[in-house]
mmCIF file of C-alpha atoms and ligand atoms in Angstrom:
data_model
loop_
_atom_site.group_PDB
_atom_site.id
_atom_site.type_symbol
_atom_site.label_atom_id
_atom_site.label_comp_id
_atom_site.label_asym_id
_atom_site.label_seq_id
_atom_site.Cartn_x
_atom_site.Cartn_y
_atom_site.Cartn_z
ATOM 1 C CA UNK N 1 -13.896 -15.823 29.168
ATOM 2 C CA UNK N 2 -11.367 -18.626 29.560
ATOM 3 C CA UNK N 3 -13.135 -20.865 27.035
ATOM 4 C CA UNK N 4 -12.521 -18.224 24.350
ATOM 5 C CA UNK N 5 -8.765 -18.252 24.924
ATOM 6 C CA UNK N 6 -7.650 -19.847 21.632
ATOM 7 C CA UNK N 7 -4.777 -21.754 23.233
ATOM 8 C CA UNK N 8 -7.061 -23.244 25.895
ATOM 9 C CA UNK N 9 -9.352 -24.248 23.007
ATOM 10 C CA UNK N 10 -6.452 -25.809 21.067
ATOM 11 C CA UNK N 11 -5.398 -27.786 24.141
ATOM 12 C CA UNK N 12 -8.974 -28.941 24.832
ATOM 13 C CA UNK N 13 -9.313 -30.137 21.222
ATOM 14 C CA UNK N 14 -6.036 -32.060 21.522
ATOM 15 C CA UNK N 15 -7.161 -33.595 24.830
ATOM 16 C CA UNK N 16 -10.220 -35.087 23.125
ATOM 17 C CA UNK N 17 -8.111 -36.539 20.331
ATOM 18 C CA UNK N 18 -5.601 -37.930 22.844
ATOM 19 C CA UNK N 19 -8.437 -39.783 24.502
ATOM 20 C CA UNK N 20 -9.707 -41.293 21.260
ATOM 21 C CA UNK N 21 -6.143 -42.301 20.329
ATOM 22 C CA UNK N 22 -5.386 -43.499 23.869
ATOM 23 C CA UNK N 23 -2.106 -41.554 23.779
ATOM 24 C CA UNK N 24 0.321 -42.291 26.585
ATOM 25 C CA UNK N 25 0.545 -39.411 29.123
ATOM 26 C CA UNK N 26 4.039 -38.198 28.110
ATOM 27 C CA UNK N 27 3.213 -38.024 24.386
ATOM 28 C CA UNK N 28 0.000 -36.207 25.203
ATOM 29 C CA UNK N 29 1.723 -33.711 27.527
ATOM 30 C CA UNK N 30 4.497 -32.988 25.027
ATOM 31 C CA UNK N 31 1.888 -32.215 22.349
ATOM 32 C CA UNK N 32 0.020 -29.808 24.659
ATOM 33 C CA UNK N 33 2.846 -27.239 24.705
ATOM 34 C CA UNK N 34 5.081 -25.382 22.248
ATOM 35 C CA UNK N 35 8.635 -26.734 22.144
ATOM 36 C CA UNK N 36 10.072 -23.185 21.916
ATOM 37 C CA UNK N 37 8.969 -19.565 21.767
ATOM 38 C CA UNK N 38 10.749 -16.250 21.328
ATOM 39 C CA UNK N 39 9.347 -12.913 22.526
ATOM 40 C CA UNK N 40 10.868 -9.847 20.893
ATOM 41 C CA UNK N 41 10.717 -6.088 21.488
ATOM 42 C CA UNK N 42 11.108 -3.951 18.384
ATOM 43 C CA UNK N 43 11.996 -0.255 18.266
ATOM 44 C CA UNK N 44 10.823 1.335 15.010
ATOM 45 C CA UNK N 45 11.328 4.880 13.761
ATOM 46 C CA UNK N 46 7.930 6.214 12.675
ATOM 47 C CA UNK N 47 7.397 8.713 9.847
ATOM 48 C CA UNK N 48 7.107 11.627 12.293
ATOM 49 C CA UNK N 49 10.640 10.910 13.550
ATOM 50 C CA UNK N 50 9.575 9.481 16.922
ATOM 51 C CA UNK N 51 10.406 5.897 17.948
ATOM 52 C CA UNK N 52 7.644 3.457 18.803
ATOM 53 C CA UNK N 53 8.274 0.097 20.508
ATOM 54 C CA UNK N 54 6.345 -3.007 19.337
ATOM 55 C CA UNK N 55 5.994 -6.494 20.827
ATOM 56 C CA UNK N 56 6.354 -9.592 18.668
ATOM 57 C CA UNK N 57 6.433 -13.381 19.002
ATOM 58 C CA UNK N 58 7.507 -16.519 17.187
ATOM 59 C CA UNK N 59 6.298 -19.857 18.505
ATOM 60 C CA UNK N 60 7.835 -23.119 17.220
ATOM 61 C CA UNK N 61 5.276 -25.636 18.346
ATOM 62 C CA UNK N 62 6.571 -29.014 17.205
ATOM 63 C CA UNK N 63 9.235 -30.036 14.672
ATOM 64 C CA UNK N 64 9.108 -33.846 14.943
ATOM 65 C CA UNK N 65 8.092 -34.168 11.267
ATOM 66 C CA UNK N 66 10.393 -31.456 9.839
ATOM 67 C CA UNK N 67 11.280 -27.746 10.060
ATOM 68 C CA UNK N 68 8.475 -25.684 11.551
ATOM 69 C CA UNK N 69 6.211 -23.697 9.223
ATOM 70 C CA UNK N 70 3.556 -21.055 9.663
ATOM 71 C CA UNK N 71 2.486 -17.508 8.974
ATOM 72 C CA UNK N 72 2.998 -14.116 10.587
ATOM 73 C CA UNK N 73 0.044 -12.001 11.701
ATOM 74 C CA UNK N 74 0.079 -8.252 12.200
ATOM 75 C CA UNK N 75 -2.897 -7.501 14.439
ATOM 76 C CA UNK N 76 -3.677 -5.062 17.274
ATOM 77 C CA UNK N 77 -5.292 -7.863 19.338
ATOM 78 C CA UNK N 78 -2.447 -10.359 18.904
ATOM 79 C CA UNK N 79 -1.457 -12.201 22.103
ATOM 80 C CA UNK N 80 1.031 -14.948 22.884
ATOM 81 C CA UNK N 81 -1.891 -17.335 23.396
ATOM 82 C CA UNK N 82 -3.384 -16.712 19.960
ATOM 83 C CA UNK N 83 0.047 -17.309 18.440
ATOM 84 C CA UNK N 84 0.482 -20.528 20.467
ATOM 85 C CA UNK N 85 -2.895 -21.810 19.318
ATOM 86 C CA UNK N 86 -2.176 -20.947 15.706
ATOM 87 C CA UNK N 87 1.235 -22.667 15.965
ATOM 88 C CA UNK N 88 -0.428 -25.819 17.315
ATOM 89 C CA UNK N 89 -2.980 -25.737 14.473
ATOM 90 C CA UNK N 90 -0.110 -25.385 11.959
ATOM 91 C CA UNK N 91 1.410 -28.576 13.391
ATOM 92 C CA UNK N 92 -1.823 -30.490 12.797
ATOM 93 C CA UNK N 93 -2.294 -28.793 9.414
ATOM 94 C CA UNK N 94 1.068 -29.878 7.990
ATOM 95 C CA UNK N 95 0.504 -33.427 9.266
ATOM 96 C CA UNK N 96 -3.031 -33.384 7.805
ATOM 97 C CA UNK N 97 -1.775 -32.845 4.233
ATOM 98 C CA UNK N 98 1.223 -35.081 4.962
ATOM 99 C CA UNK N 99 3.993 -32.612 4.158
ATOM 100 C CA UNK N 100 7.353 -33.006 5.953
ATOM 101 C CA UNK N 101 7.021 -29.921 8.172
ATOM 102 C CA UNK N 102 6.174 -29.057 11.753
ATOM 103 C CA UNK N 103 4.118 -26.109 12.982
ATOM 104 C CA UNK N 104 4.951 -22.536 14.003
ATOM 105 C CA UNK N 105 3.355 -19.103 14.020
ATOM 106 C CA UNK N 106 4.440 -15.535 14.596
ATOM 107 C CA UNK N 107 2.802 -12.227 15.286
ATOM 108 C CA UNK N 108 3.401 -8.570 15.958
ATOM 109 C CA UNK N 109 1.015 -6.457 18.032
ATOM 110 C CA UNK N 110 0.357 -3.537 15.679
ATOM 111 C CA UNK N 111 -2.338 -2.040 13.485
ATOM 112 C CA UNK N 112 -0.988 -2.187 9.916
ATOM 113 C CA UNK N 113 -4.071 -0.314 8.631
ATOM 114 C CA UNK N 114 -2.760 2.762 10.463
ATOM 115 C CA UNK N 115 0.869 2.461 9.328
ATOM 116 C CA UNK N 116 2.611 3.747 6.197
ATOM 117 C CA UNK N 117 4.501 1.436 3.838
ATOM 118 C CA UNK N 118 7.803 2.806 5.178
ATOM 119 C CA UNK N 119 6.803 2.103 8.789
ATOM 120 C CA UNK N 120 5.679 -1.418 7.862
ATOM 121 C CA UNK N 121 8.977 -2.070 6.092
ATOM 122 C CA UNK N 122 11.035 -0.904 9.083
ATOM 123 C CA UNK N 123 8.880 -2.969 11.476
ATOM 124 C CA UNK N 124 9.219 -6.093 9.294
ATOM 125 C CA UNK N 125 13.001 -5.722 9.037
ATOM 126 C CA UNK N 126 13.273 -5.120 12.810
ATOM 127 C CA UNK N 127 11.324 -8.353 13.410
ATOM 128 C CA UNK N 128 13.744 -10.349 11.243
ATOM 129 C CA UNK N 129 16.775 -8.802 12.953
ATOM 130 C CA UNK N 130 15.500 -10.385 16.199
ATOM 131 C CA UNK N 131 13.808 -13.565 14.936
ATOM 132 C CA UNK N 132 16.442 -14.215 12.226
ATOM 133 C CA UNK N 133 18.505 -16.200 14.708
ATOM 134 C CA UNK N 134 15.889 -18.957 15.002
ATOM 135 C CA UNK N 135 14.524 -19.172 11.418
ATOM 136 C CA UNK N 136 15.910 -20.546 8.128
ATOM 137 C CA UNK N 137 14.964 -23.160 5.511
ATOM 138 C CA UNK N 138 16.181 -26.014 7.721
ATOM 139 C CA UNK N 139 14.709 -24.591 10.963
ATOM 140 C CA UNK N 140 11.523 -22.561 10.633
ATOM 141 C CA UNK N 141 9.946 -20.896 7.600
ATOM 142 C CA UNK N 142 7.432 -18.014 8.021
ATOM 143 C CA UNK N 143 4.741 -16.993 5.495
ATOM 144 C CA UNK N 144 1.859 -14.504 5.118
ATOM 145 C CA UNK N 145 -1.224 -14.552 7.340
ATOM 146 C CA UNK N 146 -3.723 -11.936 8.567
ATOM 147 C CA UNK N 147 -2.629 -8.440 7.347
ATOM 148 C CA UNK N 148 0.728 -9.567 5.956
ATOM 149 C CA UNK N 149 1.432 -10.002 2.235
ATOM 150 C CA UNK N 150 4.049 -10.850 -0.434
ATOM 151 C CA UNK N 151 5.698 -7.404 -0.159
ATOM 152 C CA UNK N 152 6.297 -7.946 3.569
ATOM 153 C CA UNK N 153 7.713 -11.410 2.785
ATOM 154 C CA UNK N 154 10.083 -9.790 0.249
ATOM 155 C CA UNK N 155 11.446 -7.298 2.825
ATOM 156 C CA UNK N 156 11.904 -10.092 5.348
ATOM 157 C CA UNK N 157 13.693 -12.354 2.870
ATOM 158 C CA UNK N 158 15.932 -9.407 1.936
ATOM 159 C CA UNK N 159 16.812 -8.590 5.560
ATOM 160 C CA UNK N 160 17.536 -12.253 6.330
ATOM 161 C CA UNK N 161 19.709 -12.569 3.194
ATOM 162 C CA UNK N 162 21.810 -9.591 4.329
ATOM 163 C CA UNK N 163 22.239 -11.209 7.750
ATOM 164 C CA UNK N 164 23.440 -14.420 6.057
ATOM 165 C CA UNK N 165 25.606 -12.774 3.403
ATOM 166 C CA UNK N 166 23.857 -14.564 0.513
ATOM 167 C CA UNK N 167 20.373 -14.818 -1.010
ATOM 168 C CA UNK N 168 18.260 -17.215 1.043
ATOM 169 C CA UNK N 169 14.933 -17.289 -0.809
ATOM 170 C CA UNK N 170 13.820 -20.429 1.069
ATOM 171 C CA UNK N 171 13.690 -18.653 4.454
ATOM 172 C CA UNK N 172 10.138 -17.499 3.826
ATOM 173 C CA UNK N 173 7.227 -18.381 1.512
ATOM 174 C CA UNK N 174 4.433 -16.412 -0.079
ATOM 175 C CA UNK N 175 7.085 -14.249 -1.773
ATOM 176 C CA UNK N 176 6.433 -12.279 -4.967
ATOM 177 C CA UNK N 177 7.052 -14.341 -8.135
ATOM 178 C CA UNK N 178 10.285 -12.524 -9.200
ATOM 179 C CA UNK N 179 11.869 -13.362 -5.821
ATOM 180 C CA UNK N 180 11.350 -17.118 -5.734
ATOM 181 C CA UNK N 181 7.604 -17.157 -5.121
ATOM 182 C CA UNK N 182 5.557 -20.103 -6.411
ATOM 183 C CA UNK N 183 2.927 -19.942 -9.111
ATOM 184 C CA UNK N 184 -0.455 -20.513 -7.492
ATOM 185 C CA UNK N 185 0.483 -19.452 -3.920
ATOM 186 C CA UNK N 186 -1.820 -16.395 -4.014
ATOM 187 C CA UNK N 187 -5.148 -18.224 -4.170
ATOM 188 C CA UNK N 188 -3.931 -21.541 -2.706
ATOM 189 C CA UNK N 189 -5.755 -21.309 0.639
ATOM 190 C CA UNK N 190 -9.138 -20.693 -0.989
ATOM 191 C CA UNK N 191 -8.479 -23.166 -3.815
ATOM 192 C CA UNK N 192 -7.653 -25.945 -1.343
ATOM 193 C CA UNK N 193 -10.873 -25.189 0.559
ATOM 194 C CA UNK N 194 -12.946 -25.309 -2.619
ATOM 195 C CA UNK N 195 -11.348 -28.651 -3.586
ATOM 196 C CA UNK N 196 -12.474 -29.947 -0.154
ATOM 197 C CA UNK N 197 -15.962 -28.536 -0.717
ATOM 198 C CA UNK N 198 -16.101 -30.298 -4.110
ATOM 199 C CA UNK N 199 -15.274 -33.608 -2.365
ATOM 200 C CA UNK N 200 -17.840 -32.877 0.366
ATOM 201 C CA UNK N 201 -20.435 -32.306 -2.374
ATOM 202 C CA UNK N 202 -19.613 -35.784 -3.685
ATOM 203 C CA UNK N 203 -19.827 -37.648 -0.370
ATOM 204 C CA UNK N 204 -22.932 -35.748 0.763
ATOM 205 C CA UNK N 205 -24.611 -35.884 -2.624
ATOM 206 C CA UNK N 206 -25.028 -32.118 -2.511
ATOM 207 C CA UNK N 207 -25.380 -30.204 -5.781
ATOM 208 C CA UNK N 208 -22.991 -27.254 -5.559
ATOM 209 C CA UNK N 209 -23.743 -25.710 -8.931
ATOM 210 C CA UNK N 210 -26.116 -22.865 -8.039
ATOM 211 C CA UNK N 211 -25.902 -23.544 -4.283
ATOM 212 C CA UNK N 212 -25.987 -20.326 -2.242
ATOM 213 C CA UNK N 213 -22.984 -19.240 -0.171
ATOM 214 C CA UNK N 214 -21.939 -16.564 2.328
ATOM 215 C CA UNK N 215 -18.290 -15.608 2.813
ATOM 216 C CA UNK N 216 -17.139 -13.896 6.029
ATOM 217 C CA UNK N 217 -13.900 -11.940 5.522
ATOM 218 C CA UNK N 218 -12.547 -10.469 2.290
ATOM 219 C CA UNK N 219 -8.774 -10.808 2.706
ATOM 220 C CA UNK N 220 -6.626 -13.291 0.820
ATOM 221 C CA UNK N 221 -8.763 -16.297 1.788
ATOM 222 C CA UNK N 222 -12.251 -14.784 1.554
ATOM 223 C CA UNK N 223 -11.903 -12.813 -1.659
ATOM 224 C CA UNK N 224 -10.426 -15.787 -3.545
ATOM 225 C CA UNK N 225 -13.132 -18.035 -2.046
ATOM 226 C CA UNK N 226 -15.695 -15.738 -3.670
ATOM 227 C CA UNK N 227 -13.921 -16.037 -7.020
ATOM 228 C CA UNK N 228 -13.059 -19.753 -6.964
ATOM 229 C CA UNK N 229 -16.294 -20.829 -5.296
ATOM 230 C CA UNK N 230 -18.069 -19.369 -8.331
ATOM 231 C CA UNK N 231 -15.535 -20.442 -10.975
ATOM 232 C CA UNK N 232 -14.673 -23.975 -9.822
ATOM 233 C CA UNK N 233 -17.927 -25.353 -8.393
ATOM 234 C CA UNK N 234 -20.592 -22.827 -9.466
ATOM 235 C CA UNK N 235 -21.545 -21.400 -6.048
ATOM 236 C CA UNK N 236 -23.907 -18.427 -6.028
ATOM 237 C CA UNK N 237 -22.295 -16.132 -3.435
ATOM 238 C CA UNK N 238 -25.104 -14.023 -1.954
ATOM 239 C CA UNK N 239 -23.217 -12.353 0.915
ATOM 240 C CA UNK N 240 -19.664 -11.256 1.692
ATOM 241 C CA UNK N 241 -18.176 -9.117 4.468
ATOM 242 C CA UNK N 242 -15.018 -7.497 5.790
ATOM 243 C CA UNK N 243 -14.088 -6.080 9.206
ATOM 244 C CA UNK N 244 -16.489 -3.141 8.640
ATOM 245 C CA UNK N 245 -19.610 -5.245 7.906
ATOM 246 C CA UNK N 246 -21.317 -7.239 5.160
ATOM 247 C CA UNK N 247 -23.442 -6.973 2.024
ATOM 248 C CA UNK N 248 -26.267 -9.241 0.852
ATOM 249 C CA UNK N 249 -28.025 -9.729 -2.443
ATOM 250 C CA UNK N 250 -30.322 -12.714 -3.119
ATOM 251 C CA UNK N 251 -29.433 -12.476 -6.828
ATOM 252 C CA UNK N 252 -25.768 -13.203 -6.131
ATOM 253 C CA UNK N 253 -22.670 -11.002 -6.073
ATOM 254 C CA UNK N 254 -20.313 -10.775 -9.025
ATOM 255 C CA UNK N 255 -16.721 -11.291 -7.854
ATOM 256 C CA UNK N 256 -14.972 -8.924 -10.295
ATOM 257 C CA UNK N 257 -17.263 -6.000 -9.451
ATOM 258 C CA UNK N 258 -17.211 -6.506 -5.660
ATOM 259 C CA UNK N 259 -13.425 -6.915 -5.678
ATOM 260 C CA UNK N 260 -12.978 -3.744 -7.745
ATOM 261 C CA UNK N 261 -15.289 -1.863 -5.340
ATOM 262 C CA UNK N 262 -13.256 -3.077 -2.348
ATOM 263 C CA UNK N 263 -10.009 -2.002 -4.064
ATOM 264 C CA UNK N 264 -11.420 1.454 -4.749
ATOM 265 C CA UNK N 265 -13.148 2.179 -1.436
ATOM 266 C CA UNK N 266 -11.332 -0.069 1.048
ATOM 267 C CA UNK N 267 -14.526 -1.962 1.971
ATOM 268 C CA UNK N 268 -17.221 -4.150 0.450
ATOM 269 C CA UNK N 269 -19.847 -1.886 2.076
ATOM 270 C CA UNK N 270 -21.735 0.431 -0.231
ATOM 271 C CA UNK N 271 -21.661 -1.975 -3.191
ATOM 272 C CA UNK N 272 -24.629 -0.908 -5.361
ATOM 273 C CA UNK N 273 -27.849 -2.919 -5.183
ATOM 274 C CA UNK N 274 -27.038 -4.728 -1.913
ATOM 275 C CA UNK N 275 -28.469 -4.695 1.575
ATOM 276 C CA UNK N 276 -26.072 -3.963 4.437
ATOM 277 C CA UNK N 277 -25.834 -6.710 7.088
ATOM 278 C CA UNK N 278 -23.617 -7.269 10.125
ATOM 279 C CA UNK N 279 -20.932 -9.930 10.348
ATOM 280 C CA UNK N 280 -23.050 -11.919 12.803
ATOM 281 C CA UNK N 281 -26.122 -11.737 10.541
ATOM 282 C CA UNK N 282 -24.012 -13.082 7.682
ATOM 283 C CA UNK N 283 -23.151 -16.216 9.661
ATOM 284 C CA UNK N 284 -26.828 -16.940 10.286
ATOM 285 C CA UNK N 285 -28.084 -16.491 6.707
ATOM 286 C CA UNK N 286 -30.171 -19.237 5.144
ATOM 287 C CA UNK N 287 -27.513 -20.408 2.694
ATOM 288 C CA UNK N 288 -26.197 -23.823 1.635
ATOM 289 C CA UNK N 289 -22.526 -23.077 2.219
ATOM 290 C CA UNK N 290 -20.889 -20.863 4.831
ATOM 291 C CA UNK N 291 -17.237 -19.881 4.388
ATOM 292 C CA UNK N 292 -15.811 -18.239 7.558
ATOM 293 C CA UNK N 293 -12.593 -16.626 6.310
ATOM 294 C CA UNK N 294 -11.774 -13.982 8.920
ATOM 295 C CA UNK N 295 -10.749 -14.479 12.546
ATOM 296 C CA UNK N 296 -11.079 -17.060 15.317
ATOM 297 C CA UNK N 297 -14.040 -17.778 17.671
ATOM 298 C CA UNK N 298 -16.879 -16.321 15.576
ATOM 299 C CA UNK N 299 -19.134 -19.405 15.798
ATOM 300 C CA UNK N 300 -19.755 -20.052 19.494
ATOM 301 C CA UNK N 301 -22.274 -21.595 21.822
ATOM 302 C CA UNK N 302 -24.257 -18.345 21.505
ATOM 303 C CA UNK N 303 -24.957 -18.519 17.751
ATOM 304 C CA UNK N 304 -24.230 -22.123 16.673
ATOM 305 C CA UNK N 305 -27.900 -23.082 16.880
ATOM 306 C CA UNK N 306 -28.727 -20.303 14.399
ATOM 307 C CA UNK N 307 -26.351 -21.541 11.688
ATOM 308 C CA UNK N 308 -28.502 -22.716 8.788
ATOM 309 C CA UNK N 309 -25.800 -23.694 6.270
ATOM 310 C CA UNK N 310 -25.442 -27.367 5.303
ATOM 311 C CA UNK N 311 -21.655 -27.107 4.985
ATOM 312 C CA UNK N 312 -19.159 -24.787 6.715
ATOM 313 C CA UNK N 313 -15.793 -24.475 4.971
ATOM 314 C CA UNK N 314 -13.423 -22.980 7.542
ATOM 315 C CA UNK N 315 -10.841 -20.925 5.687
ATOM 316 C CA UNK N 316 -10.162 -18.927 8.881
ATOM 317 C CA UNK N 317 -8.111 -20.496 11.645
ATOM 318 C CA UNK N 318 -10.171 -21.409 14.711
ATOM 319 C CA UNK N 319 -13.556 -19.853 13.767
ATOM 320 C CA UNK N 320 -15.595 -22.437 15.740
ATOM 321 C CA UNK N 321 -15.331 -23.070 19.497
ATOM 322 C CA UNK N 322 -15.554 -26.639 20.914
ATOM 323 C CA UNK N 323 -19.077 -26.063 22.337
ATOM 324 C CA UNK N 324 -20.218 -24.813 18.931
ATOM 325 C CA UNK N 325 -18.662 -27.853 17.239
ATOM 326 C CA UNK N 326 -20.902 -30.178 19.221
ATOM 327 C CA UNK N 327 -24.012 -28.119 18.418
ATOM 328 C CA UNK N 328 -23.206 -28.006 14.696
ATOM 329 C CA UNK N 329 -22.595 -31.770 14.652
ATOM 330 C CA UNK N 330 -25.894 -32.472 16.425
ATOM 331 C CA UNK N 331 -27.685 -30.149 13.991
ATOM 332 C CA UNK N 332 -26.191 -31.959 10.988
ATOM 333 C CA UNK N 333 -23.983 -29.097 9.738
ATOM 334 C CA UNK N 334 -21.069 -30.662 7.863
ATOM 335 C CA UNK N 335 -17.940 -28.787 8.996
ATOM 336 C CA UNK N 336 -14.777 -28.928 6.908
ATOM 337 C CA UNK N 337 -12.458 -27.993 9.778
ATOM 338 C CA UNK N 338 -9.869 -25.216 9.511
ATOM 339 C CA UNK N 339 -6.650 -27.182 9.453
ATOM 340 C CA UNK N 340 -8.058 -29.320 6.630
ATOM 341 C CA UNK N 341 -10.024 -26.644 4.720
ATOM 342 C CA UNK N 342 -7.289 -23.998 4.755
ATOM 343 C CA UNK N 343 -4.277 -26.301 4.353
ATOM 344 C CA UNK N 344 -3.902 -25.350 0.687
ATOM 345 C CA UNK N 345 -1.878 -22.268 1.644
ATOM 346 C CA UNK N 346 0.814 -24.135 3.500
ATOM 347 C CA UNK N 347 0.778 -26.923 0.922
ATOM 348 C CA UNK N 348 1.757 -24.502 -1.843
ATOM 349 C CA UNK N 349 4.193 -22.860 0.610
ATOM 350 C CA UNK N 350 5.838 -26.280 0.896
ATOM 351 C CA UNK N 351 5.925 -26.493 -2.922
ATOM 352 C CA UNK N 352 7.579 -23.046 -2.875
ATOM 353 C CA UNK N 353 10.245 -24.301 -0.437
ATOM 354 C CA UNK N 354 10.917 -27.319 -2.675
ATOM 355 C CA UNK N 355 11.255 -25.093 -5.760
ATOM 356 C CA UNK N 356 13.577 -22.684 -3.892
ATOM 357 C CA UNK N 357 15.750 -25.603 -2.753
ATOM 358 C CA UNK N 358 16.359 -26.912 -6.279
ATOM 359 C CA UNK N 359 16.023 -23.532 -7.949
ATOM 360 C CA UNK N 360 13.686 -24.816 -10.648
ATOM 361 C CA UNK N 361 10.126 -23.566 -10.953
ATOM 362 C CA UNK N 362 6.866 -25.358 -11.766
ATOM 363 C CA UNK N 363 4.075 -24.184 -14.016
ATOM 364 C CA UNK N 364 0.660 -23.394 -12.582
ATOM 365 C CA UNK N 365 -0.892 -26.644 -13.880
ATOM 366 C CA UNK N 366 1.647 -28.686 -11.924
ATOM 367 C CA UNK N 367 0.924 -26.698 -8.741
ATOM 368 C CA UNK N 368 -2.844 -27.155 -9.112
ATOM 369 C CA UNK N 369 -2.578 -30.858 -9.862
ATOM 370 C CA UNK N 370 -0.316 -31.570 -6.882
ATOM 371 C CA UNK N 371 -2.402 -29.363 -4.565
ATOM 372 C CA UNK N 372 -5.585 -31.144 -5.616
ATOM 373 C CA UNK N 373 -4.036 -34.538 -4.882
ATOM 374 C CA UNK N 374 -2.942 -33.457 -1.366
ATOM 375 C CA UNK N 375 -6.274 -31.820 -0.473
ATOM 376 C CA UNK N 376 -8.385 -34.687 -1.832
ATOM 377 C CA UNK N 377 -6.372 -37.279 0.111
ATOM 378 C CA UNK N 378 -6.589 -35.236 3.337
ATOM 379 C CA UNK N 379 -10.335 -34.696 2.917
ATOM 380 C CA UNK N 380 -11.057 -38.403 2.483
ATOM 381 C CA UNK N 381 -8.742 -39.443 5.347
ATOM 382 C CA UNK N 382 -10.762 -37.137 7.608
ATOM 383 C CA UNK N 383 -14.199 -38.040 6.245
ATOM 384 C CA UNK N 384 -13.532 -41.785 6.484
ATOM 385 C CA UNK N 385 -12.187 -41.501 10.048
ATOM 386 C CA UNK N 386 -15.249 -39.482 11.055
ATOM 387 C CA UNK N 387 -17.598 -42.087 9.571
ATOM 388 C CA UNK N 388 -15.714 -45.066 10.983
ATOM 389 C CA UNK N 389 -15.318 -43.717 14.537
ATOM 390 C CA UNK N 390 -18.577 -41.697 14.559
ATOM 391 C CA UNK N 391 -16.814 -38.424 15.357
ATOM 392 C CA UNK N 392 -17.350 -34.892 14.148
ATOM 393 C CA UNK N 393 -14.965 -33.915 11.365
ATOM 394 C CA UNK N 394 -12.695 -31.722 13.496
ATOM 395 C CA UNK N 395 -12.070 -34.487 15.993
ATOM 396 C CA UNK N 396 -11.523 -36.922 13.129
ATOM 397 C CA UNK N 397 -8.989 -34.538 11.550
ATOM 398 C CA UNK N 398 -7.223 -34.289 14.917
ATOM 399 C CA UNK N 399 -7.132 -38.084 15.215
ATOM 400 C CA UNK N 400 -5.481 -38.405 11.777
ATOM 401 C CA UNK N 401 -2.955 -35.586 12.323
ATOM 402 C CA UNK N 402 -2.047 -36.157 15.950
ATOM 403 C CA UNK N 403 -1.395 -39.848 15.230
ATOM 404 C CA UNK N 404 1.086 -38.821 12.520
ATOM 405 C CA UNK N 405 2.957 -36.372 14.775
ATOM 406 C CA UNK N 406 2.951 -38.841 17.691
ATOM 407 C CA UNK N 407 4.351 -41.569 15.437
ATOM 408 C CA UNK N 408 7.220 -39.282 14.365
ATOM 409 C CA UNK N 409 8.008 -38.427 18.009
ATOM 410 C CA UNK N 410 7.999 -42.121 18.958
ATOM 411 C CA UNK N 411 10.237 -43.083 16.025
ATOM 412 C CA UNK N 412 12.698 -40.357 17.061
ATOM 413 C CA UNK N 413 12.686 -41.659 20.616
ATOM 414 C CA UNK N 414 11.434 -38.385 22.167
ATOM 415 C CA UNK N 415 8.861 -40.101 24.356
HETATM 416 N N1 LIG F 501 -0.767 -18.554 7.278
HETATM 417 C C1 LIG F 501 -1.234 -19.666 6.503
HETATM 418 C C2 LIG F 501 -1.916 -20.694 7.390
HETATM 419 O O1 LIG F 501 -2.442 -20.385 8.437
HETATM 420 C C3 LIG F 501 -0.122 -20.248 5.639
HETATM 421 C C4 LIG F 501 1.079 -20.724 6.396
HETATM 422 C C5 LIG F 501 2.240 -21.047 5.476
HETATM 423 O O2 LIG F 501 2.109 -20.957 4.282
HETATM 424 O O3 LIG F 501 3.286 -21.396 6.036
HETATM 425 O O4 LIG F 501 -2.025 -21.831 7.019
#
């Protein structure tokens, strides 16, 4: 279905913002497309001795405000259009939290769950041998995303450093702490989302302590949302899920025990004392707060009317389609849109780049304080624009971010 092509969705969202902002046609057209993209073909020796050939991408969407920034996904369903959409969203995300970076994204079509550590290392190094020519701290800085992690970032930084002939820690973020990683990068995406939820609680007059929540996805974003949602604002998380399905308990789920179960068994399913539910049932639960933290296009025209949550905190990129956005808005669901809610990850990635550049590292309190300031400012810029112009929050976030990128392009004399 064309409307579920994420890049067509990203362009349609931009078109609406361009209309509100009355952008001139050239500025609008330039923002509809990536500035550059590289397609790579990667031969990798597998453990059985045979070679397998993988396809990969890196899309540099827009660098008017600074070097491009964005994660790398390893996923069997990756396509150039998902990567383009995600690169566009990174552009709006960096502008949203007002950090001096543009947007990019990369991906490799592969199933990391079926690969050994050695195969993953060789694939990651092969990717850098091709993409290395267009990345670097002054050009484009990758980071973790779906099914990539600090170990993969370490191999990539190492490969790039060998290509350069010196250690270049700042080429990539989300690195392990001993290799120039930043304190607080691990849970930054979820933490930023929970800071936004705290602010939403204030403006909506919604008591979050004891409020029920459901979290879809149990990767880096979802699992930390379970932990920090409970620890920072007192949410009672009653349901969580991963790609295999979900679990529900009206009494609430203890983070430490569910996380340990997932570590041991590879899934949240089978956690004692819970009822098994599907991922789509989880979205429709009667809870106060919904936290989609998995993949794109899960809330669509087909199920938006069944969403009962008062607030949706989008830690995933692109979980809600444009048709669903309108339905949620009409039904009074307060959406904290993806490139605001999940901007904490790239914000701490930016802090990591700054620390790498001056080779001096901050303590965790400093990271949290500066992250909170960025997220709180971005939340209120969006909320106030939505109220003033009577727009849903995603369109308001677009209006704020696109105006910032357009201003940079105008000042540079691009259009
Ligand atoms: N992949 C994350 C995102 O979608 C983080 C990107 C980064 O840190 O550069 O925001």
